Short mmCIF file of C-alpha atoms in Angstrom, two decimals:
data_model
loop_
_atom_site.label_atom_id
_atom_site.label_comp_id
_atom_site.label_asym_id
_atom_site.label_seq_id
_atom_site.Cartn_x
_atom_site.Cartn_y
_atom_site.Cartn_z
CA MET A 1 19.81 19.34 32.92
CA HIS A 2 23.71 20.08 34.20
CA PRO A 3 22.89 22.01 38.01
CA LEU A 4 22.60 25.26 38.04
CA SER A 5 21.87 27.74 40.72
CA LEU A 6 18.82 30.45 40.42
CA SER A 7 21.79 33.04 40.35
CA THR A 8 24.25 31.31 38.04
CA ILE A 9 21.43 31.27 35.24
CA ALA A 10 20.22 34.67 36.07
CA ALA A 11 23.95 35.89 35.35
CA VAL A 12 23.96 34.08 32.13
CA VAL A 13 20.74 35.43 30.65
CA SER A 14 20.94 39.06 32.22
CA GLY A 15 17.92 38.65 34.42
CA LYS A 16 16.82 39.23 37.98
CA LEU A 17 15.73 37.36 40.59
CA THR A 18 12.06 38.38 42.06
CA ASP A 19 10.66 36.07 45.12
CA VAL A 20 13.24 33.69 44.86
CA PRO A 21 13.88 32.84 48.78
CA ASP A 22 16.99 31.20 47.97
CA PRO A 23 19.42 32.51 45.45
CA ASP A 24 21.42 29.26 45.45
CA VAL A 25 19.07 26.36 44.91
CA GLN A 26 19.40 24.80 41.75
CA VAL A 27 17.94 23.83 38.23
CA SER A 28 18.41 20.24 37.71
CA ALA A 29 16.04 18.84 35.42
CA PRO A 30 14.60 19.37 32.03
CA ALA A 31 12.99 23.09 31.36
CA VAL A 32 9.66 23.11 30.36
CA PHE A 33 7.62 25.19 28.82
CA ASP A 34 4.24 23.55 30.03
CA SER A 35 3.12 23.83 33.44
CA ARG A 36 1.43 20.29 33.82
CA GLU A 37 5.09 18.53 32.44
CA ALA A 38 6.81 20.68 35.42
CA VAL A 39 9.15 18.11 37.48
CA PRO A 40 10.76 19.07 40.87
CA GLY A 41 14.10 20.77 40.06
CA SER A 42 12.39 21.56 36.60
CA LEU A 43 13.00 25.25 35.09
CA PHE A 44 9.25 26.76 33.39
CA ILE A 45 9.54 29.06 30.76
CA ALA A 46 6.34 31.24 30.85
CA LEU A 47 6.24 31.87 27.12
CA LYS A 48 3.36 34.14 25.33
CA GLY A 49 1.52 32.54 22.53
CA LYS A 50 -1.69 33.55 21.02
CA SER A 51 -4.78 32.21 22.97
CA SER A 52 -3.09 31.57 26.40
CA ASP A 53 0.14 33.23 28.31
CA GLY A 54 2.78 31.08 30.20
CA HIS A 55 2.91 33.55 32.67
CA ASP A 56 -0.64 32.96 34.02
CA TYR A 57 0.61 29.49 34.74
CA ALA A 58 3.80 29.91 36.76
CA ALA A 59 2.51 29.26 39.98
CA SER A 60 0.39 25.75 38.87
CA ALA A 61 4.23 25.05 37.68
CA ILE A 62 6.11 25.72 41.20
CA ALA A 63 3.28 24.02 42.92
CA GLN A 64 4.55 20.64 40.53
CA GLY A 65 8.21 20.62 41.66
CA ALA A 66 9.35 23.81 39.51
CA VAL A 67 12.10 25.51 40.95
CA ALA A 68 11.58 28.72 39.12
CA ALA A 69 10.07 30.48 36.68
CA LEU A 70 11.45 32.40 33.32
CA ALA A 71 9.51 35.41 32.82
CA THR A 72 9.06 39.37 31.57
CA ARG A 73 7.78 40.02 34.74
CA PRO A 74 7.22 39.56 38.74
CA LEU A 75 4.49 36.83 38.98
CA GLY A 76 4.67 36.14 42.93
CA VAL A 77 6.29 33.36 42.94
CA PRO A 78 10.05 33.17 42.53
CA ALA A 79 11.32 33.93 38.93
CA ILE A 80 14.16 35.38 36.71
CA VAL A 81 12.83 38.22 35.02
CA VAL A 82 14.09 39.09 31.46
CA ASP A 83 13.27 41.47 28.71
CA ASP A 84 12.97 38.88 26.13
CA VAL A 85 12.17 34.88 27.23
CA LEU A 86 13.27 33.53 24.23
CA GLN A 87 16.49 35.08 23.90
CA ALA A 88 17.18 33.95 27.52
CA PHE A 89 16.04 30.74 27.10
CA ALA A 90 18.42 30.64 24.02
CA ARG A 91 21.41 32.13 25.69
CA LEU A 92 20.96 29.38 28.58
CA GLY A 93 20.77 26.75 26.16
CA HIS A 94 24.18 27.97 24.54
CA HIS A 95 26.05 27.76 27.96
CA LEU A 96 24.78 24.85 28.67
CA ASN A 97 26.10 23.35 25.41
CA SER A 98 29.18 25.27 25.50
CA GLU A 99 30.19 25.53 29.24
CA TRP A 100 28.97 22.32 30.40
CA LEU A 101 27.93 19.25 27.72
CA THR A 102 30.75 17.70 25.94
CA ALA A 103 28.44 15.88 24.04
CA LYS A 104 28.68 16.10 19.90
CA VAL A 105 25.87 17.85 18.27
CA VAL A 106 24.73 16.36 15.23
CA GLY A 107 22.56 19.20 13.61
CA ILE A 108 19.67 18.00 11.08
CA THR A 109 17.52 20.00 8.30
CA GLY A 110 15.79 19.77 5.18
CA SER A 111 12.16 20.64 4.31
CA ALA A 112 11.25 16.77 4.26
CA GLY A 113 12.80 13.97 6.56
CA LYS A 114 13.98 15.50 9.37
CA THR A 115 12.63 13.57 12.37
CA SER A 116 12.68 10.50 10.58
CA THR A 117 16.19 10.94 10.19
CA LYS A 118 16.50 11.93 13.60
CA ASP A 119 15.17 8.83 14.88
CA PHE A 120 16.97 6.71 12.74
CA ILE A 121 20.76 8.74 13.95
CA ALA A 122 19.50 9.02 17.90
CA GLN A 123 19.05 4.50 17.57
CA VAL A 124 22.01 4.05 15.35
CA LEU A 125 24.45 6.37 17.70
CA PRO A 126 26.35 4.06 20.29
CA GLY A 127 26.83 5.51 23.84
CA THR A 128 24.09 7.97 25.55
CA VAL A 129 22.18 9.91 23.37
CA VAL A 130 19.54 12.42 23.45
CA ALA A 131 17.87 14.01 20.61
CA THR A 132 14.99 16.46 19.65
CA PRO A 133 11.42 15.35 20.75
CA GLN A 134 8.45 14.94 18.39
CA SER A 135 9.69 17.83 15.99
CA PHE A 136 10.87 20.71 18.59
CA ASN A 137 13.09 22.11 15.51
CA ASN A 138 13.01 25.87 16.41
CA GLU A 139 14.23 28.42 19.10
CA ILE A 140 11.82 26.85 21.66
CA GLY A 141 12.53 23.25 21.16
CA LEU A 142 16.71 23.23 20.72
CA PRO A 143 17.09 24.81 24.01
CA LEU A 144 14.91 22.53 25.47
CA THR A 145 16.04 19.74 24.08
CA ILE A 146 19.64 21.38 25.43
CA THR A 147 18.41 20.80 29.01
CA MET A 148 17.84 17.12 28.14
CA ALA A 149 21.16 16.42 28.02
CA GLN A 150 23.43 15.23 30.94
CA ASP A 151 27.24 15.66 31.78
CA ASP A 152 27.48 12.16 30.43
CA THR A 153 25.81 12.43 27.17
CA ASP A 154 27.70 11.39 24.15
CA TYR A 155 25.48 12.78 21.27
CA LEU A 156 23.01 15.61 20.91
CA VAL A 157 20.92 15.03 18.24
CA LEU A 158 19.26 18.45 17.19
CA GLU A 159 16.50 19.13 14.00
CA MET A 160 17.30 22.60 12.91
CA GLY A 161 14.29 23.98 11.00
CA ALA A 162 13.29 27.44 9.38
CA ARG A 163 10.77 29.74 7.15
CA HIS A 164 13.15 32.14 6.68
CA ILE A 165 16.95 32.58 5.85
CA GLY A 166 19.28 33.33 8.55
CA ASP A 167 16.36 31.11 11.31
CA ILE A 168 19.26 28.03 10.98
CA ARG A 169 22.14 30.12 11.43
CA ASP A 170 20.62 31.23 14.75
CA LEU A 171 20.04 27.83 15.89
CA THR A 172 23.26 26.90 15.34
CA ARG A 173 24.66 29.69 17.55
CA ILE A 174 22.80 28.34 19.96
CA ALA A 175 24.70 24.74 19.81
CA ARG A 176 27.15 24.74 16.83
CA PRO A 177 27.31 21.19 15.10
CA ASP A 178 30.06 18.63 15.13
CA ILE A 179 28.15 17.04 12.22
CA SER A 180 25.19 18.58 9.98
CA VAL A 181 22.95 15.99 8.01
CA VAL A 182 20.85 18.01 5.17
CA THR A 183 18.53 15.09 3.76
CA ASN A 184 16.58 17.89 0.68
CA VAL A 185 15.75 20.83 -0.39
CA GLY A 186 12.02 20.51 -1.53
CA THR A 187 9.04 22.88 -1.39
CA ALA A 188 7.97 22.82 1.97
CA HIS A 189 7.48 26.91 3.21
CA VAL A 190 8.65 27.67 -0.01
CA GLY A 191 5.86 30.52 0.33
CA GLU A 192 7.74 31.83 2.54
CA PHE A 193 11.21 31.54 1.41
CA GLY A 194 10.05 33.18 -2.13
CA GLY A 195 11.47 30.23 -3.79
CA ARG A 196 14.12 26.48 -3.93
CA ASP A 197 17.05 28.62 -4.55
CA ASN A 198 16.33 30.28 -0.94
CA ILE A 199 15.48 27.57 0.76
CA ALA A 200 18.88 25.94 -0.61
CA LYS A 201 20.36 28.99 0.77
CA ALA A 202 19.00 28.33 4.22
CA LYS A 203 19.40 25.22 4.74
CA GLY A 204 23.52 25.36 3.61
CA GLU A 205 23.80 27.72 6.55
CA ILE A 206 24.26 24.18 9.01
CA VAL A 207 26.88 23.17 6.89
CA GLU A 208 28.52 26.93 7.07
CA ALA A 209 28.18 26.36 10.62
CA LEU A 210 30.94 23.75 11.05
CA GLU A 211 34.52 23.83 11.93
CA ALA A 212 37.10 22.38 9.92
CA ASP A 213 37.06 18.83 11.69
CA GLY A 214 33.14 18.20 11.47
CA LEU A 215 31.48 16.25 9.41
CA ALA A 216 29.05 17.45 6.49
CA VAL A 217 26.28 14.82 5.50
CA LEU A 218 24.62 15.89 2.23
CA ASN A 219 21.69 14.20 0.17
CA ALA A 220 24.03 12.89 -3.09
CA ASP A 221 21.19 13.00 -5.13
CA ASP A 222 19.37 16.14 -5.28
CA GLU A 223 20.78 18.88 -7.28
CA ARG A 224 20.01 21.31 -4.60
CA VAL A 225 22.08 20.11 -1.66
CA LEU A 226 24.99 17.98 -3.56
CA PRO A 227 26.66 21.34 -3.77
CA MET A 228 26.63 22.27 -0.24
CA ARG A 229 29.58 20.91 -0.58
CA ASN A 230 31.47 24.17 -1.64
CA ARG A 231 30.09 25.69 1.38
CA THR A 232 32.11 24.06 4.16
CA ARG A 233 35.19 22.93 4.97
CA ALA A 234 34.30 20.29 6.74
CA GLN A 235 35.19 16.51 5.59
CA VAL A 236 32.08 15.73 3.41
CA VAL A 237 30.33 12.44 3.18
CA THR A 238 26.88 11.79 0.87
CA TYR A 239 24.07 9.02 0.63
CA GLY A 240 21.71 8.34 -1.77
CA LEU A 241 20.53 5.67 -4.24
CA SER A 242 23.59 7.40 -6.75
CA GLU A 243 26.80 5.10 -7.77
CA GLU A 244 28.72 7.95 -7.02
CA ALA A 245 27.70 8.35 -3.36
CA ASP A 246 29.58 7.44 -0.88
CA ILE A 247 27.22 5.68 1.61
CA ARG A 248 24.37 3.89 -0.81
CA ALA A 249 21.50 1.58 -1.31
CA THR A 250 20.84 -0.64 -3.94
CA GLU A 251 18.75 -4.02 -4.57
CA LEU A 252 15.99 -2.30 -3.12
CA LYS A 253 13.27 -4.14 -2.55
CA THR A 254 9.74 -3.80 -0.58
CA ASP A 255 7.09 -5.96 1.67
CA GLY A 256 3.64 -5.89 1.71
CA GLN A 257 3.19 -3.43 4.46
CA GLY A 258 5.25 -0.62 2.46
CA ARG A 259 8.53 -1.20 4.27
CA ALA A 260 11.66 -1.34 2.41
CA SER A 261 14.68 -3.47 2.77
CA TYR A 262 18.18 -2.91 0.62
CA THR A 263 21.82 -3.60 0.41
CA LEU A 264 23.77 -1.04 2.63
CA VAL A 265 26.94 -0.07 0.53
CA THR A 266 29.24 2.10 2.42
CA PRO A 267 33.55 2.13 1.43
CA ALA A 268 34.12 -0.67 4.57
CA GLY A 269 31.89 -3.18 3.28
CA SER A 270 27.94 -4.43 2.59
CA ALA A 271 25.50 -5.76 4.41
CA ARG A 272 21.53 -6.02 4.01
CA VAL A 273 19.30 -3.90 6.17
CA GLU A 274 15.50 -4.34 6.47
CA LEU A 275 14.05 -0.93 7.88
CA ARG A 276 10.80 -1.41 9.87
CA PHE A 277 9.77 2.09 9.10
CA VAL A 278 7.05 2.62 6.43
CA GLY A 279 7.89 4.21 2.79
CA ASP A 280 10.81 4.27 0.44
CA VAL A 281 11.34 7.48 1.41
CA GLN A 282 12.77 6.11 4.48
CA VAL A 283 15.88 4.37 2.35
CA HIS A 284 17.76 7.81 2.13
CA ASN A 285 16.87 8.46 5.68
CA SER A 286 18.11 5.66 6.92
CA LEU A 287 21.62 6.27 4.95
CA ALA A 288 22.43 9.39 6.33
CA ALA A 289 21.81 7.32 9.78
CA ALA A 290 24.38 5.03 8.23
CA ALA A 291 26.71 7.62 7.36
CA ILE A 292 26.86 8.98 10.94
CA GLY A 293 27.48 5.61 12.39
CA ILE A 294 30.41 4.69 10.40
CA HIS A 295 31.64 8.15 11.19
CA ALA A 296 31.25 7.18 14.24
CA GLY A 297 33.32 3.53 14.50
CA LEU A 298 30.24 1.28 14.17
CA THR A 299 30.95 -1.35 11.72
CA VAL A 300 29.04 -2.29 8.40
CA GLU A 301 27.17 -5.29 10.10
CA GLU A 302 26.73 -2.85 13.51
CA VAL A 303 24.51 -0.04 11.74
CA ALA A 304 22.71 -2.90 9.85
CA ASP A 305 21.34 -4.41 12.52
CA ARG A 306 20.92 -1.21 14.11
CA LEU A 307 18.97 0.62 11.34
CA SER A 308 17.10 -2.68 10.86
CA ALA A 309 15.79 -2.61 14.97
CA ALA A 310 15.02 0.66 14.70
CA LEU A 311 11.07 2.10 15.10
CA PRO A 312 9.52 5.24 14.62
CA ARG A 313 10.06 7.52 17.31
CA SER A 314 7.37 10.26 16.44
CA ARG A 315 3.80 10.53 15.97
CA TRP A 316 2.02 11.19 12.87
CA ARG A 317 4.62 10.17 10.25
CA MET A 318 3.23 7.01 8.98
CA GLU A 319 2.31 5.91 11.95
CA THR A 320 0.23 2.60 10.59
CA THR A 321 -2.04 1.42 13.61
CA THR A 322 -4.25 -2.30 12.21
CA ARG A 323 -7.46 -1.99 13.92
CA ALA A 324 -9.59 -5.61 15.16
CA ASP A 325 -11.43 -5.41 12.13
CA GLY A 326 -8.31 -5.74 9.89
CA VAL A 327 -8.50 -1.92 8.06
CA THR A 328 -5.03 -0.33 8.54
CA ILE A 329 -4.99 3.24 9.39
CA VAL A 330 -1.97 5.30 7.88
CA ASN A 331 -1.25 8.42 9.89
CA ASP A 332 0.80 10.72 8.46
CA ALA A 333 -1.01 13.88 9.06
CA TYR A 334 1.73 15.85 11.16
CA ASN A 335 2.60 17.60 8.18
CA ALA A 336 2.73 17.84 4.18
CA ASN A 337 4.12 19.46 1.34
CA PRO A 338 4.46 19.04 -2.92
CA SER A 339 7.99 16.51 -1.66
CA SER A 340 6.03 14.20 1.10
CA MET A 341 2.72 13.90 -0.41
CA PRO A 342 4.09 11.85 -3.25
CA HIS A 343 6.21 9.65 -1.17
CA SER A 344 3.55 8.79 1.39
CA LEU A 345 0.77 8.03 -1.59
CA ASP A 346 3.55 5.74 -3.16
CA ALA A 347 3.55 4.20 0.13
CA LEU A 348 0.06 3.17 0.65
CA ALA A 349 0.33 1.62 -3.20
CA ALA A 350 2.70 -0.31 -2.18
CA MET A 351 0.82 -1.44 1.06
CA SER A 352 -2.16 -2.93 -1.46
CA ARG A 353 -0.11 -4.23 -4.63
CA GLY A 354 -0.48 -7.02 -4.67
CA GLN A 355 -3.10 -8.06 -2.33
CA ASP A 356 -6.52 -8.02 -2.18
CA GLN A 357 -6.58 -4.73 -0.08
CA ARG A 358 -8.46 -1.51 -1.46
CA SER A 359 -6.37 1.55 -0.60
CA ILE A 360 -8.23 5.03 0.56
CA ALA A 361 -5.99 8.37 0.29
CA VAL A 362 -7.56 10.80 2.53
CA LEU A 363 -5.88 13.93 2.00
CA GLY A 364 -5.89 17.21 2.91
CA ARG A 365 -4.23 21.24 1.84
CA MET A 366 -0.37 21.48 1.90
CA ASN A 367 0.38 25.01 3.24
CA GLU A 368 2.56 27.83 2.50
CA LEU A 369 3.14 27.48 -1.03
CA GLY A 370 2.55 31.04 -1.50
CA ALA A 371 1.72 31.68 -5.59
CA ASP A 372 2.22 28.07 -6.24
CA SER A 373 -0.25 26.22 -4.08
CA ARG A 374 -3.20 26.04 -6.68
CA THR A 375 -0.54 24.13 -9.43
CA GLU A 376 1.11 22.31 -6.91
CA HIS A 377 -2.64 20.76 -5.35
CA THR A 378 -3.77 20.09 -8.87
CA GLU A 379 -0.38 18.20 -9.69
CA ILE A 380 -0.75 16.54 -6.32
CA GLY A 381 -4.70 15.23 -7.21
CA ARG A 382 -3.30 14.04 -11.17
CA TYR A 383 -0.49 12.22 -9.24
CA ALA A 384 -2.86 10.51 -6.89
CA ALA A 385 -5.42 9.87 -9.35
CA ALA A 386 -2.54 8.32 -11.80
CA LEU A 387 -1.50 6.00 -8.78
CA GLY A 388 -5.04 3.50 -9.41
CA LEU A 389 -5.83 3.87 -5.64
CA ASP A 390 -9.08 2.84 -4.88
CA ARG A 391 -10.58 5.79 -3.69
CA ILE A 392 -9.67 9.33 -2.60
CA ILE A 393 -11.15 11.76 -0.42
CA LEU A 394 -9.86 15.55 -0.65
CA VAL A 395 -11.12 17.36 2.97
CA GLY A 396 -11.20 20.96 2.88
CA GLU A 397 -12.38 23.88 0.57
CA GLU A 398 -10.13 26.14 -2.66
CA GLU A 399 -7.29 23.73 -1.99
CA ALA A 400 -9.49 20.35 -2.02
CA ARG A 401 -11.52 21.93 -4.94
CA TRP A 402 -8.20 21.87 -6.83
CA MET A 403 -7.01 18.40 -6.17
CA LEU A 404 -10.10 16.91 -7.30
CA GLU A 405 -9.78 19.52 -10.62
CA GLY A 406 -6.14 17.24 -11.35
CA ALA A 407 -7.91 14.57 -10.53
CA ASN A 408 -9.73 14.70 -13.87
CA ASP A 409 -11.89 11.73 -12.24
CA THR A 410 -13.90 9.31 -14.52
CA GLU A 411 -14.32 6.59 -12.26
CA ASN A 412 -16.13 8.03 -9.35
CA ARG A 413 -13.21 7.24 -7.46
CA VAL A 414 -12.43 10.37 -6.32
CA VAL A 415 -15.25 12.65 -3.70
CA HIS A 416 -14.40 15.76 -2.38
CA VAL A 417 -15.81 16.72 1.49
CA PRO A 418 -16.18 19.76 3.60
CA ASP A 419 -14.80 18.89 6.14
CA ALA A 420 -12.87 15.67 8.25
CA ASP A 421 -16.67 15.00 9.78
CA THR A 422 -18.47 14.47 6.67
CA ALA A 423 -14.98 12.68 5.36
CA LEU A 424 -15.43 10.48 9.15
CA GLU A 425 -19.49 9.61 8.29
CA LEU A 426 -17.90 8.83 4.35
CA LEU A 427 -15.46 5.91 5.58
CA HIS A 428 -17.21 4.58 8.45
CA THR A 429 -19.72 3.61 5.57
CA ILE A 430 -17.26 2.01 3.35
CA LEU A 431 -14.46 0.73 5.06
CA GLN A 432 -14.09 -2.88 4.97
CA SER A 433 -11.48 -5.46 6.29
CA GLY A 434 -8.70 -5.37 4.73
CA ASP A 435 -8.82 -1.80 3.75
CA VAL A 436 -5.56 0.37 4.30
CA VAL A 437 -6.18 4.08 4.90
CA LEU A 438 -3.75 6.76 4.41
CA VAL A 439 -4.50 10.20 5.86
CA LYS A 440 -2.41 13.05 5.08
CA ALA A 441 -2.09 16.83 5.19
CA SER A 442 -0.34 19.97 6.89
CA ARG A 443 -0.16 20.10 10.48
CA GLY A 444 -2.72 23.06 10.52
CA VAL A 445 -5.37 21.14 9.13
CA GLN A 446 -5.46 18.48 12.02
CA LEU A 447 -6.16 16.04 10.29
CA GLN A 448 -4.14 13.18 12.29
CA ASN A 449 -7.49 13.33 14.81
CA LEU A 450 -9.61 12.14 11.82
CA ALA A 451 -6.84 9.62 11.75
CA GLU A 452 -6.89 8.99 15.56
CA ARG A 453 -10.94 8.76 15.37
CA LEU A 454 -10.81 6.11 12.55
CA LEU A 455 -8.86 3.73 15.16
CA HIS A 456 -12.07 3.36 16.77
CA PRO A 457 -14.69 1.74 14.08
CA ASN A 458 -18.31 3.12 13.82
CA PRO A 459 -20.12 2.36 17.21
CA PRO A 460 -23.48 0.29 16.53
CA ALA A 461 -26.03 2.54 16.74
CA GLN A 462 -28.63 2.88 19.79
CA GLY A 463 -30.91 -0.34 19.96
CA ALA A 464 -29.56 -2.28 17.92
#
């Protein structure tokens, strides 16, 4: 973080210093909202959540080296007291980005693929790059990421998520993008948005924020994304499989581990790309990064090399681990929606196709689908069954029953269990060397914990 004194920060956020011995002491390390992550020079952001209050941990953060806390009341330790912590933190992020940082801002949004696209972009761009950790893509995570940047940072790559119209507009006011990427318009959070047209309206706010000298990178294969070219004065570059796309992929292949390769075709030439990310959906995500790499001045060969070397950096997104006994666990349980579920299931089928391996899908509910929930869950059950997977384990209550209904199983390949513990017990009894197990559900289901537990084979019984 660009060093700022507590007195300067207080002025920026319209706050009042309390219990501060020296107003000129500087905050020079990234902000934190977990007191355990505080380091000398950091600013502790005291957020109040549903089950805990950050104000209760301010003293611990200060003891670990934090300079002060951003809080709503005096705490008996150095603090900047404001009316609203989130609004104040947003003002600090905006000040840092607009007054001190010279980094170009790359903003990324979409119903799915934001995080993988971010990981690709961060590894393709030249120079010093700071990117959103994990999926910290809201009004907390965006200013937090800005505090991670230094004066010499060349690119700031920011995920921008939304659950309502106007959310992305608010995020672009904290950090106006120089480059905006829209991956797709799917059905994630459709229950809250009230329809895909509203989702498209919300996602398009990221291209509306561009100045005339900016760049919009749009998915040419998404019928709701491509029209966003009409919502900006900036230059537009499209990517996809369509022949009309500016940056496109041809000659696609998938290897036995579910990793795609393709020929990257651009106006400046072509080169072969061999991805190390799992799933065909990563082709589109990598193409978005290719478009930005070309725009940054890299050659086609340099972009292809960087894409081929890129590794997943964010957890629980097709995170693939093979146990010592030969069982492969694919932890894709960070999130799930009707767009991402089929892609993950396709990847599972590809990883076991033509080999002496069994494909096993462990699926949980997809959240925030509103009135479409039953229809969408039924369709996912039907889709999974049609792929010919060897086993499908559906975890949970009502939504799992809807998937079971869609599967219409007549071959005893599909089983419904009430919870993750039951699923784990079943898996321990049926898994054998060579099996590939996909674990997929919305984050609220917490099936990523099941996938983590699956990394350890069932321990032997006592006395065995």
